[in-house]
PDB file of C-alpha atoms in Angstrom:
ATOM      1  CA  MET A   1     -59.506  32.011-128.202  1.00  0.00           C
ATOM      2  CA  LYS A   2     -60.607  29.848-125.326  1.00  0.00           C
ATOM      3  CA  LYS A   3     -63.925  29.076-127.033  1.00  0.00           C
ATOM      4  CA  THR A   4     -62.205  28.149-130.286  1.00  0.00           C
ATOM      5  CA  THR A   5     -59.948  25.626-128.471  1.00  0.00           C
ATOM      6  CA  ILE A   6     -63.014  23.898-126.993  1.00  0.00           C
ATOM      7  CA  LEU A   7     -64.750  23.613-130.374  1.00  0.00           C
ATOM      8  CA  LEU A   8     -61.611  22.189-131.953  1.00  0.00           C
ATOM      9  CA  CYS A   9     -61.245  19.515-129.228  1.00  0.00           C
ATOM     10  CA  LEU A  10     -64.792  18.200-129.341  1.00  0.00           C
ATOM     11  CA  PRO A  11     -64.501  16.282-132.590  1.00  0.00           C
ATOM     12  CA  ALA A  12     -61.280  14.688-131.364  1.00  0.00           C
ATOM     13  CA  LEU A  13     -63.107  13.489-128.188  1.00  0.00           C
ATOM     14  CA  ILE A  14     -65.924  11.990-130.301  1.00  0.00           C
ATOM     15  CA  LEU A  15     -63.431  10.158-132.465  1.00  0.00           C
ATOM     16  CA  LEU A  16     -61.716   8.701-129.386  1.00  0.00           C
ATOM     17  CA  THR A  17     -64.936   7.493-127.693  1.00  0.00           C
ATOM     18  CA  GLU A  18     -66.773   6.089-130.659  1.00  0.00           C
ATOM     19  CA  PRO A  19     -64.259   3.231-131.476  1.00  0.00           C
ATOM     20  CA  ALA A  20     -64.223   2.288-127.744  1.00  0.00           C
ATOM     21  CA  ALA A  21     -68.025   2.027-127.708  1.00  0.00           C
ATOM     22  CA  ALA A  22     -68.001  -0.011-130.867  1.00  0.00           C
ATOM     23  CA  ALA A  23     -65.438  -2.375-129.444  1.00  0.00           C
ATOM     24  CA  GLU A  24     -67.584  -2.976-126.354  1.00  0.00           C
ATOM     25  CA  ALA A  25     -70.601  -3.687-128.595  1.00  0.00           C
ATOM     26  CA  ARG A  26     -68.781  -6.074-130.945  1.00  0.00           C
ATOM     27  CA  PRO A  27     -70.470  -9.484-130.787  1.00  0.00           C
ATOM     28  CA  CYS A  28     -68.572 -12.510-129.505  1.00  0.00           C
ATOM     29  CA  THR A  29     -69.077 -14.805-132.442  1.00  0.00           C
ATOM     30  CA  ALA A  30     -67.098 -17.323-134.484  1.00  0.00           C
ATOM     31  CA  ARG A  31     -67.900 -19.169-137.737  1.00  0.00           C
ATOM     32  CA  SER A  32     -66.269 -22.172-139.330  1.00  0.00           C
ATOM     33  CA  GLY A  33     -65.271 -22.680-142.917  1.00  0.00           C
ATOM     34  CA  PRO A  34     -64.544 -22.950-145.619  1.00  0.00           C
ATOM     35  CA  GLY A  35     -62.069 -25.779-144.765  1.00  0.00           C
ATOM     36  CA  THR A  36     -62.049 -28.359-141.976  1.00  0.00           C
ATOM     37  CA  VAL A  37     -60.681 -27.845-138.457  1.00  0.00           C
ATOM     38  CA  ALA A  38     -59.424 -30.997-136.687  1.00  0.00           C
ATOM     39  CA  LEU A  39     -60.273 -32.202-133.220  1.00  0.00           C
ATOM     40  CA  LEU A  40     -57.526 -33.629-131.064  1.00  0.00           C
ATOM     41  CA  GLU A  41     -58.657 -35.351-127.880  1.00  0.00           C
ATOM     42  CA  LEU A  42     -56.224 -36.312-125.112  1.00  0.00           C
ATOM     43  CA  TYR A  43     -57.462 -38.752-122.436  1.00  0.00           C
ATOM     44  CA  THR A  44     -55.259 -38.231-119.359  1.00  0.00           C
ATOM     45  CA  SER A  45     -55.076 -38.293-115.567  1.00  0.00           C
ATOM     46  CA  GLU A  46     -53.093 -36.561-112.851  1.00  0.00           C
ATOM     47  CA  GLY A  47     -52.609 -40.043-111.347  1.00  0.00           C
ATOM     48  CA  CYS A  48     -50.678 -41.269-114.409  1.00  0.00           C
ATOM     49  CA  SER A  49     -46.928 -40.685-114.422  1.00  0.00           C
ATOM     50  CA  SER A  50     -46.641 -41.036-118.214  1.00  0.00           C
ATOM     51  CA  CYS A  51     -49.334 -38.372-118.851  1.00  0.00           C
ATOM     52  CA  PRO A  52     -47.429 -35.147-118.152  1.00  0.00           C
ATOM     53  CA  PRO A  53     -45.284 -35.352-121.353  1.00  0.00           C
ATOM     54  CA  ALA A  54     -48.428 -35.813-123.469  1.00  0.00           C
ATOM     55  CA  GLU A  55     -50.020 -32.844-121.850  1.00  0.00           C
ATOM     56  CA  ARG A  56     -46.907 -30.700-122.399  1.00  0.00           C
ATOM     57  CA  TRP A  57     -47.023 -31.685-126.123  1.00  0.00           C
ATOM     58  CA  LEU A  58     -50.725 -30.768-126.277  1.00  0.00           C
ATOM     59  CA  ASN A  59     -50.069 -27.442-124.554  1.00  0.00           C
ATOM     60  CA  SER A  60     -47.376 -26.603-127.081  1.00  0.00           C
ATOM     61  CA  LEU A  61     -49.605 -26.691-130.126  1.00  0.00           C
ATOM     62  CA  ALA A  62     -50.905 -23.152-129.980  1.00  0.00           C
ATOM     63  CA  PRO A  63     -47.550 -21.514-129.035  1.00  0.00           C
ATOM     64  CA  GLY A  64     -46.061 -23.550-131.848  1.00  0.00           C
ATOM     65  CA  GLY A  65     -48.257 -21.989-134.436  1.00  0.00           C
ATOM     66  CA  LEU A  66     -51.110 -24.549-134.597  1.00  0.00           C
ATOM     67  CA  ALA A  67     -53.964 -22.172-133.799  1.00  0.00           C
ATOM     68  CA  PRO A  68     -57.563 -23.186-133.156  1.00  0.00           C
ATOM     69  CA  GLY A  69     -58.261 -22.314-136.761  1.00  0.00           C
ATOM     70  CA  ARG A  70     -56.362 -25.538-137.667  1.00  0.00           C
ATOM     71  CA  VAL A  71     -56.817 -27.863-134.687  1.00  0.00           C
ATOM     72  CA  VAL A  72     -58.758 -27.692-131.449  1.00  0.00           C
ATOM     73  CA  PRO A  73     -57.049 -29.632-128.592  1.00  0.00           C
ATOM     74  CA  LEU A  74     -59.107 -30.877-125.664  1.00  0.00           C
ATOM     75  CA  ALA A  75     -57.913 -32.689-122.462  1.00  0.00           C
ATOM     76  CA  LEU A  76     -60.405 -35.061-120.947  1.00  0.00           C
ATOM     77  CA  HIS A  77     -59.408 -36.318-117.546  1.00  0.00           C
ATOM     78  CA  VAL A  78     -60.607 -39.885-116.820  1.00  0.00           C
ATOM     79  CA  ASP A  79     -61.476 -41.276-113.400  1.00  0.00           C
ATOM     80  CA  TYR A  80     -60.093 -44.827-113.390  1.00  0.00           C
ATOM     81  CA  TRP A  81     -56.824 -43.721-111.801  1.00  0.00           C
ATOM     82  CA  ASN A  82     -58.602 -42.098-108.838  1.00  0.00           C
ATOM     83  CA  HIS A  83     -58.429 -45.147-106.562  1.00  0.00           C
ATOM     84  CA  LEU A  84     -54.649 -45.483-106.820  1.00  0.00           C
ATOM     85  CA  GLY A  85     -53.674 -42.832-104.284  1.00  0.00           C
ATOM     86  CA  TRP A  86     -54.619 -39.507-106.006  1.00  0.00           C
ATOM     87  CA  ARG A  87     -58.042 -38.198-107.059  1.00  0.00           C
ATOM     88  CA  ASP A  88     -57.754 -36.061-110.184  1.00  0.00           C
ATOM     89  CA  PRO A  89     -59.873 -32.931-109.507  1.00  0.00           C
ATOM     90  CA  PHE A  90     -60.669 -32.600-113.214  1.00  0.00           C
ATOM     91  CA  SER A  91     -61.808 -36.203-113.840  1.00  0.00           C
ATOM     92  CA  GLN A  92     -65.258 -37.208-114.865  1.00  0.00           C
ATOM     93  CA  GLN A  93     -66.802 -40.696-115.345  1.00  0.00           C
ATOM     94  CA  ARG A  94     -68.396 -39.593-118.629  1.00  0.00           C
ATOM     95  CA  PHE A  95     -64.978 -38.865-120.087  1.00  0.00           C
ATOM     96  CA  THR A  96     -63.979 -42.403-119.227  1.00  0.00           C
ATOM     97  CA  ALA A  97     -67.190 -43.636-120.898  1.00  0.00           C
ATOM     98  CA  ARG A  98     -66.417 -41.646-124.015  1.00  0.00           C
ATOM     99  CA  GLN A  99     -62.904 -43.130-124.161  1.00  0.00           C
ATOM    100  CA  VAL A 100     -64.227 -46.653-123.741  1.00  0.00           C
ATOM    101  CA  ALA A 101     -66.768 -46.020-126.564  1.00  0.00           C
ATOM    102  CA  TYR A 102     -63.853 -45.117-128.874  1.00  0.00           C
ATOM    103  CA  LYS A 103     -62.451 -48.703-128.513  1.00  0.00           C
ATOM    104  CA  THR A 104     -65.464 -49.971-130.359  1.00  0.00           C
ATOM    105  CA  ARG A 105     -66.375 -47.329-132.826  1.00  0.00           C
ATOM    106  CA  ALA A 106     -62.822 -46.152-133.662  1.00  0.00           C
ATOM    107  CA  ASP A 107     -61.279 -49.651-133.429  1.00  0.00           C
ATOM    108  CA  ALA A 108     -58.742 -48.533-130.817  1.00  0.00           C
ATOM    109  CA  ARG A 109     -56.334 -51.172-129.534  1.00  0.00           C
ATOM    110  CA  SER A 110     -57.198 -50.647-125.913  1.00  0.00           C
ATOM    111  CA  VAL A 111     -58.114 -48.083-123.347  1.00  0.00           C
ATOM    112  CA  TYR A 112     -55.086 -46.449-121.647  1.00  0.00           C
ATOM    113  CA  THR A 113     -53.542 -43.090-120.642  1.00  0.00           C
ATOM    114  CA  PRO A 114     -52.253 -41.017-122.172  1.00  0.00           C
ATOM    115  CA  GLN A 115     -54.360 -41.830-125.298  1.00  0.00           C
ATOM    116  CA  MET A 116     -55.041 -39.407-128.118  1.00  0.00           C
ATOM    117  CA  PHE A 117     -57.668 -39.380-130.904  1.00  0.00           C
ATOM    118  CA  PHE A 118     -57.285 -37.223-133.946  1.00  0.00           C
ATOM    119  CA  ASN A 119     -60.686 -36.568-135.666  1.00  0.00           C
ATOM    120  CA  GLY A 120     -62.002 -39.717-134.007  1.00  0.00           C
ATOM    121  CA  ARG A 121     -59.059 -42.024-134.818  1.00  0.00           C
ATOM    122  CA  GLU A 122     -56.389 -43.206-132.380  1.00  0.00           C
ATOM    123  CA  TYR A 123     -53.337 -40.974-132.862  1.00  0.00           C
ATOM    124  CA  LEU A 124     -49.791 -42.094-131.932  1.00  0.00           C
ATOM    125  CA  GLY A 125     -48.005 -39.336-133.896  1.00  0.00           C
ATOM    126  CA  TRP A 126     -47.254 -37.262-130.786  1.00  0.00           C
ATOM    127  CA  TYR A 127     -45.274 -40.134-129.353  1.00  0.00           C
ATOM    128  CA  ARG A 128     -43.537 -40.859-132.612  1.00  0.00           C
ATOM    129  CA  ARG A 129     -42.651 -37.180-133.043  1.00  0.00           C
ATOM    130  CA  GLU A 130     -44.521 -36.967-136.294  1.00  0.00           C
ATOM    131  CA  ASP A 131     -45.104 -33.566-137.913  1.00  0.00           C
ATOM    132  CA  LEU A 132     -48.680 -32.769-136.983  1.00  0.00           C
ATOM    133  CA  ALA A 133     -48.588 -29.543-139.079  1.00  0.00           C
ATOM    134  CA  ARG A 134     -48.064 -31.660-142.174  1.00  0.00           C
ATOM    135  CA  THR A 135     -51.058 -33.923-141.342  1.00  0.00           C
ATOM    136  CA  LEU A 136     -53.151 -30.874-140.711  1.00  0.00           C
ATOM    137  CA  GLU A 137     -52.409 -29.404-144.149  1.00  0.00           C
ATOM    138  CA  THR A 138     -54.389 -32.247-145.686  1.00  0.00           C
ATOM    139  CA  VAL A 139     -57.228 -32.008-143.222  1.00  0.00           C
ATOM    140  CA  ASN A 140     -57.580 -28.199-143.299  1.00  0.00           C
ATOM    141  CA  ARG A 141     -57.763 -28.227-147.099  1.00  0.00           C
ATOM    142  CA  GLN A 142     -60.794 -30.514-147.142  1.00  0.00           C
ATOM    143  CA  ALA A 143     -64.093 -28.698-147.924  1.00  0.00           C
ATOM    144  CA  GLU A 144     -66.300 -28.396-144.884  1.00  0.00           C
ATOM    145  CA  ARG A 145     -68.996 -31.070-144.586  1.00  0.00           C
ATOM    146  CA  ALA A 146     -70.607 -29.195-141.752  1.00  0.00           C
ATOM    147  CA  SER A 147     -70.590 -25.547-140.833  1.00  0.00           C
ATOM    148  CA  ILE A 148     -70.746 -24.203-137.256  1.00  0.00           C
ATOM    149  CA  ARG A 149     -71.519 -20.882-135.804  1.00  0.00           C
ATOM    150  CA  VAL A 150     -71.207 -20.146-132.081  1.00  0.00           C
ATOM    151  CA  HIS A 151     -72.101 -16.987-130.167  1.00  0.00           C
ATOM    152  CA  ILE A 152     -71.336 -16.242-126.504  1.00  0.00           C
ATOM    153  CA  ALA A 153     -74.313 -14.220-125.431  1.00  0.00           C
ATOM    154  CA  LYS A 154     -73.832 -13.625-121.702  1.00  0.00           C
ATOM    155  CA  PRO A 155     -70.402 -14.135-120.150  1.00  0.00           C
ATOM    156  CA  ASP A 156     -70.157 -13.376-116.462  1.00  0.00           C
ATOM    157  CA  HIS A 157     -68.640 -14.938-113.321  1.00  0.00           C
ATOM    158  CA  ARG A 158     -71.517 -17.316-112.816  1.00  0.00           C
ATOM    159  CA  SER A 159     -72.291 -18.771-116.218  1.00  0.00           C
ATOM    160  CA  ILE A 160     -71.616 -18.576-119.998  1.00  0.00           C
ATOM    161  CA  ASP A 161     -74.624 -18.661-122.258  1.00  0.00           C
ATOM    162  CA  ILE A 162     -73.967 -19.777-125.773  1.00  0.00           C
ATOM    163  CA  LYS A 163     -76.007 -20.180-128.966  1.00  0.00           C
ATOM    164  CA  THR A 164     -74.803 -22.463-131.771  1.00  0.00           C
ATOM    165  CA  ASP A 165     -75.991 -23.291-135.265  1.00  0.00           C
ATOM    166  CA  VAL A 166     -74.893 -26.389-137.110  1.00  0.00           C
ATOM    167  CA  VAL A 167     -75.626 -27.089-140.763  1.00  0.00           C
ATOM    168  CA  LEU A 168     -74.589 -30.355-142.538  1.00  0.00           C
ATOM    169  CA  ARG A 169     -73.539 -29.993-146.123  1.00  0.00           C
ATOM    170  CA  GLU A 170     -74.332 -33.630-146.963  1.00  0.00           C
ATOM    171  CA  LYS A 171     -78.026 -34.372-147.351  1.00  0.00           C
ATOM    172  CA  GLY A 172     -79.370 -37.356-145.510  1.00  0.00           C
ATOM    173  CA  ALA A 173     -76.523 -37.600-143.012  1.00  0.00           C
ATOM    174  CA  HIS A 174     -78.473 -36.249-140.105  1.00  0.00           C
ATOM    175  CA  ASP A 175     -79.446 -39.688-138.817  1.00  0.00           C
ATOM    176  CA  ARG A 176     -75.755 -40.604-138.017  1.00  0.00           C
ATOM    177  CA  MET A 177     -74.324 -37.254-137.042  1.00  0.00           C
ATOM    178  CA  GLU A 178     -74.384 -35.621-133.601  1.00  0.00           C
ATOM    179  CA  ALA A 179     -73.158 -32.433-132.043  1.00  0.00           C
ATOM    180  CA  TYR A 180     -71.251 -31.738-128.789  1.00  0.00           C
ATOM    181  CA  LEU A 181     -70.809 -28.477-126.825  1.00  0.00           C
ATOM    182  CA  VAL A 182     -67.728 -28.064-124.638  1.00  0.00           C
ATOM    183  CA  LEU A 183     -66.580 -25.655-121.982  1.00  0.00           C
ATOM    184  CA  TYR A 184     -62.801 -25.840-121.359  1.00  0.00           C
ATOM    185  CA  GLU A 185     -60.332 -23.970-119.172  1.00  0.00           C
ATOM    186  CA  ASN A 186     -56.677 -23.044-119.621  1.00  0.00           C
ATOM    187  CA  ARG A 187     -53.850 -22.287-117.175  1.00  0.00           C
ATOM    188  CA  LEU A 188     -54.676 -24.728-114.509  1.00  0.00           C
ATOM    189  CA  ALA A 189     -52.099 -26.086-112.071  1.00  0.00           C
ATOM    190  CA  THR A 190     -52.084 -28.722-109.363  1.00  0.00           C
ATOM    191  CA  ARG A 191     -49.406 -29.707-106.841  1.00  0.00           C
ATOM    192  CA  VAL A 192     -49.850 -33.519-106.471  1.00  0.00           C
ATOM    193  CA  SER A 193     -49.307 -34.977-103.081  1.00  0.00           C
ATOM    194  CA  ALA A 194     -49.910 -38.678-103.653  1.00  0.00           C
ATOM    195  CA  GLY A 195     -49.888 -41.392-106.311  1.00  0.00           C
ATOM    196  CA  GLU A 196     -47.470 -41.793-109.210  1.00  0.00           C
ATOM    197  CA  ASN A 197     -46.964 -38.018-109.673  1.00  0.00           C
ATOM    198  CA  ARG A 198     -46.398 -37.295-106.011  1.00  0.00           C
ATOM    199  CA  GLY A 199     -44.446 -34.130-105.489  1.00  0.00           C
ATOM    200  CA  GLU A 200     -45.010 -32.930-109.092  1.00  0.00           C
ATOM    201  CA  HIS A 201     -46.438 -29.533-110.025  1.00  0.00           C
ATOM    202  CA  LEU A 202     -48.664 -30.225-113.018  1.00  0.00           C
ATOM    203  CA  GLN A 203     -49.875 -27.553-115.459  1.00  0.00           C
ATOM    204  CA  HIS A 204     -52.824 -28.068-117.725  1.00  0.00           C
ATOM    205  CA  ASP A 205     -54.457 -26.306-120.713  1.00  0.00           C
ATOM    206  CA  HIS A 206     -57.615 -27.220-122.694  1.00  0.00           C
ATOM    207  CA  VAL A 207     -59.090 -29.012-119.751  1.00  0.00           C
ATOM    208  CA  VAL A 208     -62.748 -29.978-120.455  1.00  0.00           C
ATOM    209  CA  ARG A 209     -65.015 -28.732-117.671  1.00  0.00           C
ATOM    210  CA  HIS A 210     -68.380 -29.502-119.259  1.00  0.00           C
ATOM    211  CA  LEU A 211     -69.259 -31.811-122.211  1.00  0.00           C
ATOM    212  CA  GLN A 212     -72.866 -31.456-123.400  1.00  0.00           C
ATOM    213  CA  GLY A 213     -74.198 -34.017-125.952  1.00  0.00           C
ATOM    214  CA  PRO A 214     -74.736 -35.889-128.037  1.00  0.00           C
ATOM    215  CA  LEU A 215     -77.278 -33.532-129.621  1.00  0.00           C
ATOM    216  CA  ALA A 216     -79.341 -34.906-132.526  1.00  0.00           C
ATOM    217  CA  LEU A 217     -79.719 -32.940-135.711  1.00  0.00           C
ATOM    218  CA  LYS A 218     -83.013 -32.348-137.514  1.00  0.00           C
ATOM    219  CA  PRO A 219     -83.951 -34.149-140.725  1.00  0.00           C
ATOM    220  CA  ASP A 220     -82.886 -31.094-142.750  1.00  0.00           C
ATOM    221  CA  GLY A 221     -79.386 -31.452-141.249  1.00  0.00           C
ATOM    222  CA  ARG A 222     -79.636 -28.415-139.022  1.00  0.00           C
ATOM    223  CA  LEU A 223     -79.338 -27.768-135.312  1.00  0.00           C
ATOM    224  CA  THR A 224     -79.894 -24.577-133.387  1.00  0.00           C
ATOM    225  CA  VAL A 225     -79.465 -24.754-129.679  1.00  0.00           C
ATOM    226  CA  ALA A 226     -78.995 -22.367-126.696  1.00  0.00           C
ATOM    227  CA  HIS A 227     -77.117 -23.682-123.665  1.00  0.00           C
ATOM    228  CA  ARG A 228     -75.953 -22.306-120.364  1.00  0.00           C
ATOM    229  CA  PHE A 229     -72.614 -23.518-118.927  1.00  0.00           C
ATOM    230  CA  PRO A 230     -72.357 -22.950-115.181  1.00  0.00           C
ATOM    231  CA  ILE A 231     -69.041 -21.715-113.888  1.00  0.00           C
ATOM    232  CA  GLY A 232     -67.726 -23.550-110.861  1.00  0.00           C
ATOM    233  CA  ALA A 233     -66.216 -21.982-107.750  1.00  0.00           C
ATOM    234  CA  GLY A 234     -62.525 -21.085-108.427  1.00  0.00           C
ATOM    235  CA  TRP A 235     -62.809 -21.305-112.193  1.00  0.00           C
ATOM    236  CA  LYS A 236     -61.225 -18.321-114.048  1.00  0.00           C
ATOM    237  CA  PRO A 237     -63.674 -16.725-116.587  1.00  0.00           C
ATOM    238  CA  ALA A 238     -60.826 -15.126-118.463  1.00  0.00           C
ATOM    239  CA  ASP A 239     -59.289 -18.607-119.076  1.00  0.00           C
ATOM    240  CA  LEU A 240     -62.485 -20.292-120.272  1.00  0.00           C
ATOM    241  CA  GLY A 241     -63.444 -21.066-123.813  1.00  0.00           C
ATOM    242  CA  VAL A 242     -66.120 -23.013-125.707  1.00  0.00           C
ATOM    243  CA  ALA A 243     -65.914 -25.529-128.481  1.00  0.00           C
ATOM    244  CA  VAL A 244     -68.438 -27.227-130.759  1.00  0.00           C
ATOM    245  CA  PHE A 245     -67.820 -30.344-132.887  1.00  0.00           C
ATOM    246  CA  VAL A 246     -69.854 -32.538-135.159  1.00  0.00           C
ATOM    247  CA  GLN A 247     -69.205 -36.260-135.097  1.00  0.00           C
ATOM    248  CA  ASP A 248     -70.329 -39.470-136.806  1.00  0.00           C
ATOM    249  CA  ARG A 249     -71.806 -41.652-134.068  1.00  0.00           C
ATOM    250  CA  ALA A 250     -71.072 -44.874-135.874  1.00  0.00           C
ATOM    251  CA  ASN A 251     -67.354 -44.611-136.610  1.00  0.00           C
ATOM    252  CA  GLY A 252     -66.334 -41.512-134.501  1.00  0.00           C
ATOM    253  CA  GLU A 253     -65.184 -39.441-137.438  1.00  0.00           C
ATOM    254  CA  VAL A 254     -65.232 -35.698-136.682  1.00  0.00           C
ATOM    255  CA  TRP A 255     -66.547 -33.586-139.502  1.00  0.00           C
ATOM    256  CA  GLN A 256     -65.976 -30.075-138.151  1.00  0.00           C
ATOM    257  CA  THR A 257     -64.771 -28.297-135.093  1.00  0.00           C
ATOM    258  CA  LEU A 258     -64.960 -24.734-133.894  1.00  0.00           C
ATOM    259  CA  ALA A 259     -63.473 -23.046-130.749  1.00  0.00           C
ATOM    260  CA  LEU A 260     -64.071 -19.563-129.257  1.00  0.00           C
ATOM    261  CA  ALA A 261     -62.299 -18.050-126.262  1.00  0.00           C
ATOM    262  CA  ASN A 262     -64.507 -16.415-123.675  1.00  0.00           C
ATOM    263  CA  CYS A 263     -65.156 -12.714-124.459  1.00  0.00           C
ATOM    264  CA  ARG A 264     -64.895 -10.457-121.454  1.00  0.00           C
TER     265      ARG A 264
END
């Protein structure tokens, strides 16, 4: 009787352990398509008193049902507020340079914070309380003009290695299109002790930590690249994610976007 019980239990143990092993081996990969995912960029600063409402709006998109399969939000902290009493720890000069470039190629009115760009065009809808979901319906239905695949190959506490493949659907467009790779972090918080937001406890999501690019595509409209993102001290691997987007260098129009949370 004792031997029979052991024989009956063994298959059950195998059934329990096989799915667990399969889950651990599951690749950390995302693919775009067949529609178009929008990119929403917020240019912001912890030194700007009018920025927290824009950040709260941006942070509400996913909880409000606008998942990364429809729109990918990114918060890029600029550095031109840093000399006015508070240095934004997330700010980078290259984010400022990217925002300034939008003034020319996207025909933006000026450079200011908070400023948003939706697929490379200045977007005031958040301030006017427009229904972003309705705007996204039109964008998401558009057939993809570029496909993206991203794979996180080696996530650990020191770095994140990714491999991405980009394919343009439109022939002859490679000479004006470029790709960008992004590492972002969620659930960040700062208690500001100086400047316009003195005494405020600010919370941030979608904060861009690294922006790699522009990357040129080959004449056949393809790009395959492997890249290692270093993880800084104090960054939280569980709250990191990567994004890839394809953009027209001339007018700033974004053709496709893909995001993937870190797999741990």
